[in-house]
């Protein structure tokens, strides 16, 4: 009781108010207990909103933003030294996007692989098993290792990109588990734009592979998307072979179906690998159990999935070019600023560095950097990072915005030219076609305002100027103009998108074009007009 009384006494005095002496008895006709209680409550409310005029603000000290400890040339020197050492004898870092048609078993495969490699502990595995069984989805227990949201677990599908990491003997791999459902293609594009290579998971069961590979299936579209976004290496995991009695004929049939399409999509045969797996039982992920894998071992003597992951080739890291960080996700924490995640598309960043947010006029200071849940003083191109920012109101941060140095801004484009490849479409593209333009995690309404020329894909030479339409499998140079959005009645406003020509920065110069829920073209930015 004494403690409660003391608390009540403290609460009756607004924060920062001067101490008051004993209260005088109210004069007759001047005050009533009801009015006094009302005034006390008003003081409390004012204090809670920091509206009291006599609040002492001198005790409120703003947090000092961190300072950079190294000059940029020193960071570049250290980054180059560590990258060289990593190439010589360390574990090379690489990011991998997991793609494929819905229900191919992507999340199940990765959940089981994380368990086999010791990244998912037994306690968590059992909890996932009990939880999935409780809601009648016991077959999804392995997928719960990556599908963490309540909605994903209840619906049994991946909806957003799940981020995990694993280690093989020679690689440190960041896993981006992308959704396979057609409704979540924008999230899949966001994940693929952060990846160096891809793991395509296909369902070997009768009819299921065909469903994903036919026109409109996500096996086909995902391959086109990742190749268009710069991914050159792909591992094809033929999953659920246990459901067709580990049939060698079925495995080879699927491989023969996919090989021509992979070449047509731009993947070189030397950078395409196939592997048979059984995700639920963990067969041929890390090894082949003598009992469970006996049927597979009768005809397959090749590498396991981990063997193939271990020899993926990381791309060259462009640490000299200006820093570019497209924001893929934002975490806003009350009174603690905001954290953003994304992949460095060039340059280096360090704690204490001041960055500009584009589009917009805001700047922020990097308070901390995390890579694979480890705090680091700096990060280099190619890293998937979480940047903890300060000195900025989180309302000014948006998915798809780009962080860059104030001294080397990303151009903001409203009109630009691009070289595109048109996919297998039914309705041709004409001048004035309304489309959705995708760039990393941002999508904006746009128009193919001008068809400049068609191009011979083999030689790169112009074929026809000012074509009337662009049909399937055509390569062309086009002008793209962002469409304005309506605000305050009939006023139209158009904000530029932060992009760069492909010749300047490959990652910042790739675009995708969609229409009516279908990806119709992809290409690279040639020139920014305005």
Coordinates of C-alpha atoms in Angstrom, one line a residue:
X1 CA 0.0 0.0 0.0
X2 CA 2.8 2.4 0.8
X3 CA 4.3 1.8 -2.6
X4 CA 1.0 2.5 -4.4
X5 CA 0.6 5.7 -2.4
X6 CA 4.0 7.0 -3.4
X7 CA 3.3 6.3 -7.0
X8 CA 0.1 8.2 -6.9
X9 CA 1.8 11.1 -5.3
X10 CA 4.4 11.2 -8.0
X11 CA 1.8 11.0 -10.8
X12 CA -0.1 14.0 -9.5
X13 CA 2.7 16.3 -10.4
X14 CA 3.4 16.9 -14.1
X15 CA 6.8 16.0 -15.3
X16 CA 9.2 18.9 -15.0
X17 CA 6.8 21.0 -12.9
X18 CA 8.3 22.9 -10.0
X19 CA 7.7 21.5 -6.5
X20 CA 4.8 23.0 -4.7
X21 CA 4.3 23.7 -1.0
X22 CA 1.4 22.7 1.1
X23 CA -1.9 23.5 -0.5
X24 CA -4.0 26.2 1.1
X25 CA -7.6 25.5 2.1
X26 CA -9.9 26.8 -0.7
X27 CA -11.6 30.1 -0.1
X28 CA -15.4 30.0 0.0
X29 CA -16.9 30.2 -3.4
X30 CA -13.6 29.9 -5.3
X31 CA -12.9 26.2 -5.7
X32 CA -14.6 22.9 -5.4
X33 CA -13.1 19.3 -5.1
X34 CA -14.6 18.5 -8.5
X35 CA -12.9 21.4 -10.2
X36 CA -9.6 20.6 -8.5
X37 CA -9.8 17.0 -9.7
X38 CA -10.5 18.2 -13.2
X39 CA -7.5 20.6 -13.1
X40 CA -5.2 17.8 -11.9
X41 CA -6.4 15.5 -14.7
X42 CA -5.8 18.3 -17.2
X43 CA -2.3 18.8 -15.9
X44 CA -1.7 15.1 -16.3
X45 CA -3.0 15.1 -19.9
X46 CA -0.9 18.2 -20.8
X47 CA 2.2 16.6 -19.3
X48 CA 1.6 13.4 -21.2
X49 CA 1.5 15.4 -24.4
X50 CA 4.6 17.5 -23.4
X51 CA 2.4 20.7 -23.7
X52 CA 3.1 22.2 -20.3
X53 CA 4.7 25.6 -20.6
X54 CA 7.0 25.2 -17.6
X55 CA 8.5 21.8 -18.6
X56 CA 12.2 21.8 -18.1
X57 CA 13.6 20.7 -21.5
X58 CA 17.2 21.2 -20.5
X59 CA 17.4 17.7 -19.2
X60 CA 16.5 16.3 -22.6
X61 CA 19.7 15.6 -24.5
X62 CA 19.6 14.6 -28.1
X63 CA 21.5 11.5 -29.0
X64 CA 24.8 12.4 -30.6
X65 CA 25.0 10.9 -34.1
X66 CA 27.9 8.5 -34.7
X67 CA 31.0 9.8 -36.4
X68 CA 32.8 8.2 -39.3
X69 CA 36.1 6.7 -38.1
X70 CA 37.7 6.1 -41.5
X71 CA 38.2 8.1 -44.6
X72 CA 36.6 6.6 -47.7
X73 CA 39.9 5.7 -49.2
X74 CA 40.9 3.8 -46.1
X75 CA 37.5 1.9 -46.1
X76 CA 38.1 1.0 -49.8
X77 CA 41.6 -0.2 -49.0
X78 CA 40.4 -2.4 -46.2
X79 CA 37.5 -3.7 -48.2
X80 CA 39.8 -4.7 -51.1
X81 CA 42.2 -6.4 -48.7
X82 CA 39.5 -8.5 -47.1
X83 CA 37.9 -9.4 -50.4
X84 CA 41.3 -10.5 -51.7
X85 CA 41.8 -12.6 -48.5
X86 CA 38.4 -14.1 -48.9
X87 CA 39.1 -15.1 -52.5
X88 CA 42.4 -16.7 -51.4
X89 CA 41.3 -18.8 -48.5
X90 CA 38.1 -17.6 -46.9
X91 CA 34.4 -18.4 -47.4
X92 CA 33.1 -16.3 -50.3
X93 CA 29.8 -14.6 -49.7
X94 CA 27.0 -15.0 -52.2
X95 CA 23.2 -14.4 -52.3
X96 CA 20.7 -17.0 -53.6
X97 CA 17.1 -16.5 -54.5
X98 CA 14.9 -19.6 -54.3
X99 CA 12.2 -19.6 -57.1
X100 CA 9.6 -21.8 -58.6
X101 CA 5.9 -22.5 -59.1
X102 CA 3.6 -22.4 -56.1
X103 CA 3.7 -25.7 -54.0
X104 CA 6.9 -26.9 -55.6
X105 CA 8.3 -27.3 -52.1
X106 CA 10.7 -24.3 -52.0
X107 CA 10.2 -23.4 -48.3
X108 CA 10.1 -27.1 -47.3
X109 CA 13.4 -27.7 -49.1
X110 CA 15.1 -24.7 -47.5
X111 CA 13.7 -25.5 -44.1
X112 CA 15.0 -29.0 -44.3
X113 CA 18.4 -27.8 -45.7
X114 CA 18.8 -25.4 -42.8
X115 CA 18.1 -28.2 -40.4
X116 CA 20.6 -30.6 -42.1
X117 CA 23.3 -27.9 -41.9
X118 CA 22.6 -27.1 -38.2
X119 CA 21.0 -23.7 -38.7
X120 CA 17.6 -24.9 -37.4
X121 CA 17.8 -26.4 -34.0
X122 CA 15.9 -29.5 -32.8
X123 CA 13.8 -27.5 -30.3
X124 CA 12.5 -25.1 -33.0
X125 CA 11.9 -28.1 -35.4
X126 CA 9.7 -29.8 -32.8
X127 CA 7.8 -26.6 -32.0
X128 CA 7.1 -26.1 -35.8
X129 CA 6.0 -29.7 -36.1
X130 CA 3.6 -29.4 -33.2
X131 CA 2.3 -26.0 -34.4
X132 CA 1.7 -27.1 -38.0
X133 CA 0.0 -30.3 -36.8
X134 CA -2.3 -28.3 -34.5
X135 CA -3.8 -26.4 -37.4
X136 CA -4.0 -29.4 -39.7
X137 CA -1.0 -28.5 -41.8
X138 CA 1.6 -31.0 -40.6
X139 CA 3.1 -31.4 -44.1
X140 CA 4.2 -27.7 -43.9
X141 CA 6.3 -28.1 -40.7
X142 CA 9.6 -27.8 -42.6
X143 CA 8.4 -24.7 -44.4
X144 CA 7.8 -23.0 -41.1
X145 CA 11.5 -22.6 -40.8
X146 CA 11.2 -19.7 -43.3
X147 CA 7.4 -18.9 -43.4
X148 CA 7.3 -17.0 -40.2
X149 CA 4.1 -14.9 -40.3
X150 CA 0.8 -16.1 -39.0
X151 CA -0.9 -15.5 -42.4
X152 CA 1.8 -17.5 -44.3
X153 CA 1.5 -20.4 -41.9
X154 CA -2.3 -20.5 -41.9
X155 CA -2.6 -20.2 -45.7
X156 CA 0.3 -22.6 -46.3
X157 CA 2.0 -20.3 -48.9
X158 CA 5.0 -17.9 -48.9
X159 CA 3.9 -14.4 -49.3
X160 CA 7.0 -12.3 -48.7
X161 CA 10.7 -12.8 -49.2
X162 CA 12.2 -14.7 -46.2
X163 CA 15.8 -14.0 -45.5
X164 CA 18.1 -16.7 -44.0
X165 CA 21.7 -17.7 -44.2
X166 CA 23.7 -20.9 -44.3
X167 CA 27.3 -22.0 -44.7
X168 CA 28.8 -24.7 -46.9
X169 CA 32.5 -25.6 -46.8
X170 CA 33.5 -22.7 -49.1
X171 CA 30.5 -20.4 -49.2
X172 CA 28.6 -18.1 -46.9
X173 CA 25.1 -18.0 -48.6
X174 CA 22.3 -15.5 -48.0
X175 CA 19.0 -17.2 -48.8
X176 CA 16.1 -15.2 -50.3
X177 CA 13.1 -17.5 -50.3
X178 CA 10.7 -15.9 -52.8
X179 CA 6.9 -16.5 -53.0
X180 CA 5.8 -18.8 -55.8
X181 CA 2.1 -17.6 -56.0
X182 CA 1.4 -15.4 -59.0
X183 CA -0.3 -12.8 -56.7
X184 CA 3.0 -12.0 -55.1
X185 CA 5.2 -11.6 -58.1
X186 CA 6.2 -8.0 -57.0
X187 CA 7.7 -9.5 -53.8
X188 CA 9.5 -12.2 -55.9
X189 CA 11.0 -9.4 -58.1
X190 CA 12.2 -7.6 -55.0
X191 CA 14.0 -10.7 -53.8
X192 CA 15.4 -11.6 -57.2
X193 CA 16.9 -8.1 -57.6
X194 CA 19.0 -8.8 -54.5
X195 CA 20.4 -12.1 -55.7
X196 CA 23.6 -13.3 -57.4
X197 CA 22.3 -16.7 -58.4
X198 CA 19.1 -18.8 -58.3
X199 CA 17.8 -22.1 -57.1
X200 CA 14.8 -23.2 -59.2
X201 CA 12.7 -25.8 -57.4
X202 CA 10.3 -27.9 -59.6
X203 CA 7.7 -30.5 -58.6
X204 CA 8.4 -33.9 -60.3
X205 CA 5.0 -35.3 -59.6
X206 CA 2.8 -36.1 -62.6
X207 CA 1.0 -33.1 -63.9
X208 CA 2.6 -30.7 -61.4
X209 CA 5.7 -29.9 -63.3
X210 CA 3.6 -29.4 -66.5
X211 CA 1.3 -27.0 -64.6
X212 CA 4.2 -24.8 -63.5
X213 CA 6.0 -24.9 -66.9
X214 CA 3.1 -24.3 -69.2
X215 CA 2.3 -20.7 -70.3
X216 CA 1.2 -18.7 -67.3
X217 CA 3.1 -21.0 -64.9
X218 CA 5.6 -19.5 -62.5
X219 CA 8.4 -21.9 -63.3
X220 CA 8.6 -20.2 -66.7
X221 CA 8.1 -16.6 -65.6
X222 CA 10.5 -16.9 -62.6
X223 CA 13.3 -18.0 -64.9
X224 CA 12.7 -15.1 -67.3
X225 CA 12.5 -12.6 -64.4
X226 CA 15.7 -13.7 -62.7
X227 CA 17.7 -13.8 -65.9
X228 CA 16.4 -10.3 -66.8
X229 CA 17.5 -9.1 -63.4
X230 CA 21.1 -10.2 -64.0
X231 CA 21.2 -13.7 -62.4
X232 CA 23.4 -15.8 -64.6
X233 CA 23.8 -19.0 -62.6
X234 CA 20.9 -21.4 -61.8
X235 CA 20.7 -24.7 -60.0
X236 CA 17.5 -26.7 -60.8
X237 CA 16.4 -29.0 -57.9
X238 CA 14.0 -31.6 -59.2
X239 CA 11.9 -32.1 -56.0
X240 CA 9.4 -34.7 -54.8
X241 CA 11.0 -37.5 -56.8
X242 CA 10.1 -39.8 -53.9
X243 CA 6.4 -39.4 -55.0
X244 CA 7.2 -41.0 -58.4
X245 CA 9.3 -43.8 -57.0
X246 CA 12.6 -42.0 -57.8
X247 CA 12.0 -42.5 -61.5
X248 CA 15.1 -41.8 -63.5
X249 CA 12.9 -41.5 -66.6
X250 CA 10.8 -38.7 -65.0
X251 CA 13.9 -36.8 -63.9
X252 CA 15.5 -36.9 -67.3
X253 CA 12.2 -36.0 -69.0
X254 CA 12.0 -32.8 -66.8
X255 CA 15.7 -31.9 -67.5
X256 CA 15.2 -32.3 -71.2
X257 CA 12.1 -30.1 -71.1
X258 CA 13.9 -27.3 -69.2
X259 CA 17.3 -27.2 -71.0
X260 CA 16.1 -25.6 -74.2
X261 CA 14.0 -23.0 -72.3
X262 CA 17.0 -22.1 -70.1
X263 CA 19.2 -21.5 -73.1
X264 CA 16.4 -19.5 -74.8
X265 CA 16.1 -17.4 -71.6
X266 CA 19.8 -16.6 -71.7
X267 CA 21.4 -19.1 -69.3
X268 CA 24.6 -20.7 -70.5
X269 CA 24.6 -24.5 -70.2
X270 CA 27.9 -24.3 -68.3
X271 CA 26.2 -22.2 -65.6
X272 CA 23.1 -24.5 -65.3
X273 CA 23.1 -27.5 -63.0
X274 CA 20.4 -30.1 -62.2
X275 CA 20.1 -32.2 -59.1
X276 CA 17.4 -34.7 -57.9
X277 CA 16.2 -34.2 -54.3
X278 CA 13.5 -35.3 -51.8
X279 CA 13.0 -32.3 -49.5
X280 CA 10.8 -33.8 -46.9
X281 CA 13.1 -36.8 -46.2
X282 CA 16.2 -34.7 -46.8
X283 CA 17.5 -37.0 -49.5
X284 CA 20.4 -35.7 -51.6
X285 CA 20.5 -32.3 -49.9
X286 CA 23.6 -32.9 -47.9
X287 CA 24.0 -36.6 -48.4
X288 CA 22.2 -39.8 -49.5
X289 CA 21.2 -42.0 -46.6
X290 CA 21.9 -45.6 -47.5
X291 CA 18.4 -46.7 -46.7
X292 CA 16.2 -43.7 -47.6
X293 CA 18.4 -42.9 -50.7
X294 CA 18.9 -46.4 -51.9
X295 CA 16.5 -46.1 -54.9
X296 CA 18.1 -42.8 -56.0
X297 CA 21.7 -44.2 -55.6
X298 CA 20.9 -47.0 -58.0
X299 CA 21.1 -44.5 -60.9
X300 CA 22.4 -41.2 -59.6
X301 CA 26.1 -40.8 -58.6
X302 CA 26.4 -37.1 -59.0
X303 CA 26.8 -34.2 -56.5
X304 CA 24.3 -33.3 -53.7
X305 CA 22.6 -29.9 -53.5
X306 CA 25.1 -28.6 -51.0
X307 CA 28.0 -29.7 -53.3
X308 CA 26.5 -27.6 -56.1
X309 CA 25.9 -24.6 -53.8
X310 CA 29.5 -24.8 -52.6
X311 CA 30.9 -24.1 -56.1
X312 CA 28.7 -21.2 -57.1
X313 CA 30.8 -18.3 -58.4
X314 CA 30.3 -15.0 -56.7
X315 CA 30.3 -12.0 -59.1
X316 CA 32.9 -9.3 -59.0
X317 CA 32.2 -6.6 -56.4
X318 CA 32.2 -3.1 -57.6
X319 CA 33.5 -1.2 -54.5
X320 CA 34.9 1.8 -56.4
X321 CA 31.6 3.1 -57.8
X322 CA 29.3 5.4 -55.8
X323 CA 27.2 3.8 -53.1
X324 CA 23.7 2.7 -54.1
X325 CA 21.3 1.0 -51.7
X326 CA 17.7 0.4 -53.0
X327 CA 15.5 -0.1 -49.9
X328 CA 13.7 -3.5 -50.0
X329 CA 12.2 -3.4 -46.5
X330 CA 11.7 -0.9 -43.7
X331 CA 11.4 -1.6 -39.9
X332 CA 10.1 1.4 -38.0
X333 CA 10.7 1.4 -34.2
X334 CA 9.1 3.9 -32.0
X335 CA 11.6 6.4 -30.5
X336 CA 14.5 4.3 -32.0
X337 CA 14.5 5.6 -35.6
X338 CA 14.2 3.2 -38.5
X339 CA 16.1 0.2 -40.0
X340 CA 16.2 -0.5 -43.7
X341 CA 17.4 -3.6 -45.5
X342 CA 18.7 -3.9 -49.0
X343 CA 21.6 -4.9 -51.2
X344 CA 24.6 -2.6 -51.9
X345 CA 24.6 -2.1 -55.7
X346 CA 28.1 -0.6 -55.7
X347 CA 30.4 1.3 -53.3
X348 CA 30.9 1.0 -49.6
X349 CA 29.1 2.3 -46.6
X350 CA 30.2 2.8 -43.0
X351 CA 28.8 3.8 -39.6
X352 CA 28.5 7.5 -39.2
X353 CA 28.1 8.2 -42.9
X354 CA 25.5 10.7 -44.1
X355 CA 23.2 9.5 -46.9
X356 CA 20.6 11.1 -49.1
X357 CA 17.2 9.4 -49.6
X358 CA 15.9 9.6 -53.2
X359 CA 13.3 10.6 -54.3
X360 CA 13.1 13.3 -51.7
X361 CA 15.1 15.9 -50.0
X362 CA 15.8 14.1 -46.7
X363 CA 19.2 12.9 -45.3
X364 CA 20.0 10.3 -42.7
X365 CA 23.0 9.1 -40.7
X366 CA 24.0 5.5 -40.5
X367 CA 23.8 4.5 -36.8
X368 CA 24.7 0.9 -37.3
X369 CA 25.2 -1.8 -39.9
X370 CA 24.2 -5.5 -39.6
X371 CA 25.3 -8.3 -42.0
X372 CA 23.9 -11.8 -41.1
X373 CA 22.8 -10.5 -37.7
X374 CA 26.4 -9.4 -37.0
X375 CA 27.2 -5.8 -36.3
X376 CA 29.9 -4.5 -38.6
X377 CA 31.6 -1.0 -39.0
X378 CA 31.3 -1.0 -42.8
X379 CA 29.9 -3.0 -45.7
X380 CA 30.9 -3.3 -49.4
X381 CA 29.1 -3.8 -52.7
X382 CA 27.2 -7.1 -53.0
X383 CA 26.4 -7.3 -49.3
X384 CA 22.8 -7.8 -48.1
X385 CA 22.7 -5.4 -45.2
X386 CA 20.4 -3.9 -42.5
X387 CA 21.2 -0.2 -42.0
X388 CA 20.0 1.4 -38.7
X389 CA 19.4 5.1 -39.5
X390 CA 19.1 8.1 -37.3
X391 CA 18.5 11.9 -37.9
X392 CA 15.5 11.2 -40.1
X393 CA 11.8 10.9 -39.6
X394 CA 10.8 7.3 -40.6
X395 CA 7.8 8.7 -42.6
X396 CA 10.3 9.9 -45.2
X397 CA 11.6 6.3 -45.9
X398 CA 9.8 4.2 -48.5
X399 CA 10.3 0.8 -50.0
X400 CA 12.0 1.3 -53.4
X401 CA 13.7 4.5 -52.4
X402 CA 17.5 4.6 -52.9
X403 CA 20.2 5.6 -50.4
X404 CA 23.2 7.4 -51.9
X405 CA 26.0 9.9 -50.9
X406 CA 24.9 13.5 -50.9
X407 CA 27.9 14.3 -53.1
X408 CA 27.0 11.7 -55.8
X409 CA 23.3 11.5 -56.2
X410 CA 21.4 8.9 -58.3
X411 CA 19.6 10.6 -61.3
X412 CA 15.8 10.9 -61.0
X413 CA 14.2 10.0 -64.3
X414 CA 10.7 10.7 -65.6
X415 CA 11.6 9.9 -69.3
X416 CA 14.3 7.6 -70.4
X417 CA 15.2 5.2 -73.2
X418 CA 15.7 1.5 -72.8
X419 CA 16.6 -1.6 -74.8
X420 CA 14.0 -4.3 -74.0
X421 CA 13.3 -7.9 -75.0
X422 CA 9.6 -8.7 -75.4
X423 CA 8.5 -12.0 -74.0
X424 CA 5.9 -14.5 -75.3
X425 CA 2.9 -12.1 -75.3
X426 CA -0.5 -12.3 -77.0
X427 CA -1.3 -8.6 -77.2
X428 CA 1.5 -6.5 -79.0
X429 CA 3.1 -3.4 -77.4
X430 CA 2.2 -0.2 -79.1
X431 CA 3.2 3.5 -78.6
X432 CA 1.1 4.7 -75.6
X433 CA 0.7 1.3 -74.0
X434 CA 0.1 1.6 -70.2
X435 CA 2.4 -0.6 -68.2
X436 CA 3.8 -1.1 -64.7
X437 CA 7.5 -0.4 -64.5
X438 CA 9.5 -2.4 -61.9
X439 CA 12.9 -1.4 -60.6
X440 CA 14.2 -3.3 -57.6
X441 CA 11.4 -3.0 -54.9
X442 CA 9.6 -0.1 -56.6
X443 CA 6.9 -0.2 -59.2
X444 CA 5.4 2.8 -60.9
X445 CA 2.8 3.4 -63.6
X446 CA 4.4 4.2 -67.0
X447 CA 3.8 4.4 -70.7
X448 CA 5.8 3.1 -73.7
X449 CA 5.7 6.6 -75.1
X450 CA 7.7 5.9 -78.3
X451 CA 8.8 2.8 -80.1
X452 CA 12.2 3.9 -81.5
X453 CA 13.6 0.9 -83.4
X454 CA 13.6 -2.9 -83.5
X455 CA 16.9 -4.6 -83.1
X456 CA 18.5 -7.8 -84.4
X457 CA 19.2 -9.8 -81.2
X458 CA 22.1 -11.6 -82.8
X459 CA 24.0 -8.6 -84.2
X460 CA 22.6 -5.7 -82.1
X461 CA 22.0 -3.7 -85.3
X462 CA 18.8 -1.7 -85.9
X463 CA 16.3 -3.3 -88.2
X464 CA 13.3 -0.9 -88.5
X465 CA 12.8 2.6 -87.2
X466 CA 9.5 3.7 -85.6
X467 CA 7.8 0.3 -85.7
X468 CA 4.1 0.3 -85.3
X469 CA 4.0 -2.6 -82.8
X470 CA 6.3 -4.9 -80.9
X471 CA 5.4 -8.5 -81.0
X472 CA 6.6 -11.5 -79.0
X473 CA 10.3 -12.3 -78.9
X474 CA 11.2 -8.9 -80.3
X475 CA 14.1 -6.8 -79.2
X476 CA 13.7 -3.1 -79.4
X477 CA 14.7 0.4 -78.2
X478 CA 11.8 2.3 -76.7
X479 CA 11.2 5.5 -74.8
X480 CA 9.4 5.1 -71.5
X481 CA 7.6 7.9 -69.6
X482 CA 6.3 7.7 -66.1
X483 CA 2.6 8.4 -65.7
X484 CA 1.5 11.0 -63.2
X485 CA -0.7 10.3 -60.2
X486 CA -3.7 12.5 -59.4
X487 CA -3.7 14.6 -56.3
X488 CA -6.0 17.3 -55.0
X489 CA -8.6 17.0 -57.5
X490 CA -7.4 17.1 -61.1
X491 CA -3.7 18.1 -60.5
X492 CA -1.3 15.5 -61.8
X493 CA 2.2 15.0 -60.3
X494 CA 5.0 12.8 -61.4
X495 CA 8.0 11.9 -59.2
X496 CA 11.1 10.6 -60.9
X497 CA 12.4 7.1 -60.2
X498 CA 16.0 6.7 -59.1
X499 CA 17.8 4.8 -61.9
X500 CA 21.0 4.9 -63.8
X501 CA 22.1 3.9 -67.3
X502 CA 23.2 0.2 -67.5
X503 CA 26.6 1.3 -68.7
X504 CA 27.1 3.2 -65.4
X505 CA 25.7 0.7 -62.9
X506 CA 24.4 -2.7 -64.1
X507 CA 22.3 -3.3 -61.0
X508 CA 20.7 0.1 -61.1
X509 CA 20.1 0.0 -64.8
X510 CA 17.8 -3.1 -65.1
X511 CA 14.0 -2.8 -65.5
X512 CA 11.0 -5.1 -65.8
X513 CA 7.7 -4.2 -67.6
X514 CA 4.4 -5.8 -66.6
X515 CA 0.9 -5.5 -67.8
X516 CA -2.3 -7.0 -66.5
X517 CA -0.5 -9.2 -64.0
X518 CA 1.9 -10.6 -66.6
X519 CA 5.6 -9.8 -67.2
X520 CA 5.7 -8.7 -70.9
X521 CA 9.3 -7.3 -71.3
X522 CA 12.6 -6.7 -69.6
X523 CA 15.5 -4.6 -70.4
X524 CA 18.3 -2.1 -69.5
X525 CA 18.3 1.7 -69.3
X526 CA 20.2 3.4 -72.1
X527 CA 19.8 7.1 -71.5
X528 CA 18.0 9.4 -69.1
X529 CA 16.2 12.1 -71.0
X530 CA 14.5 14.0 -68.2

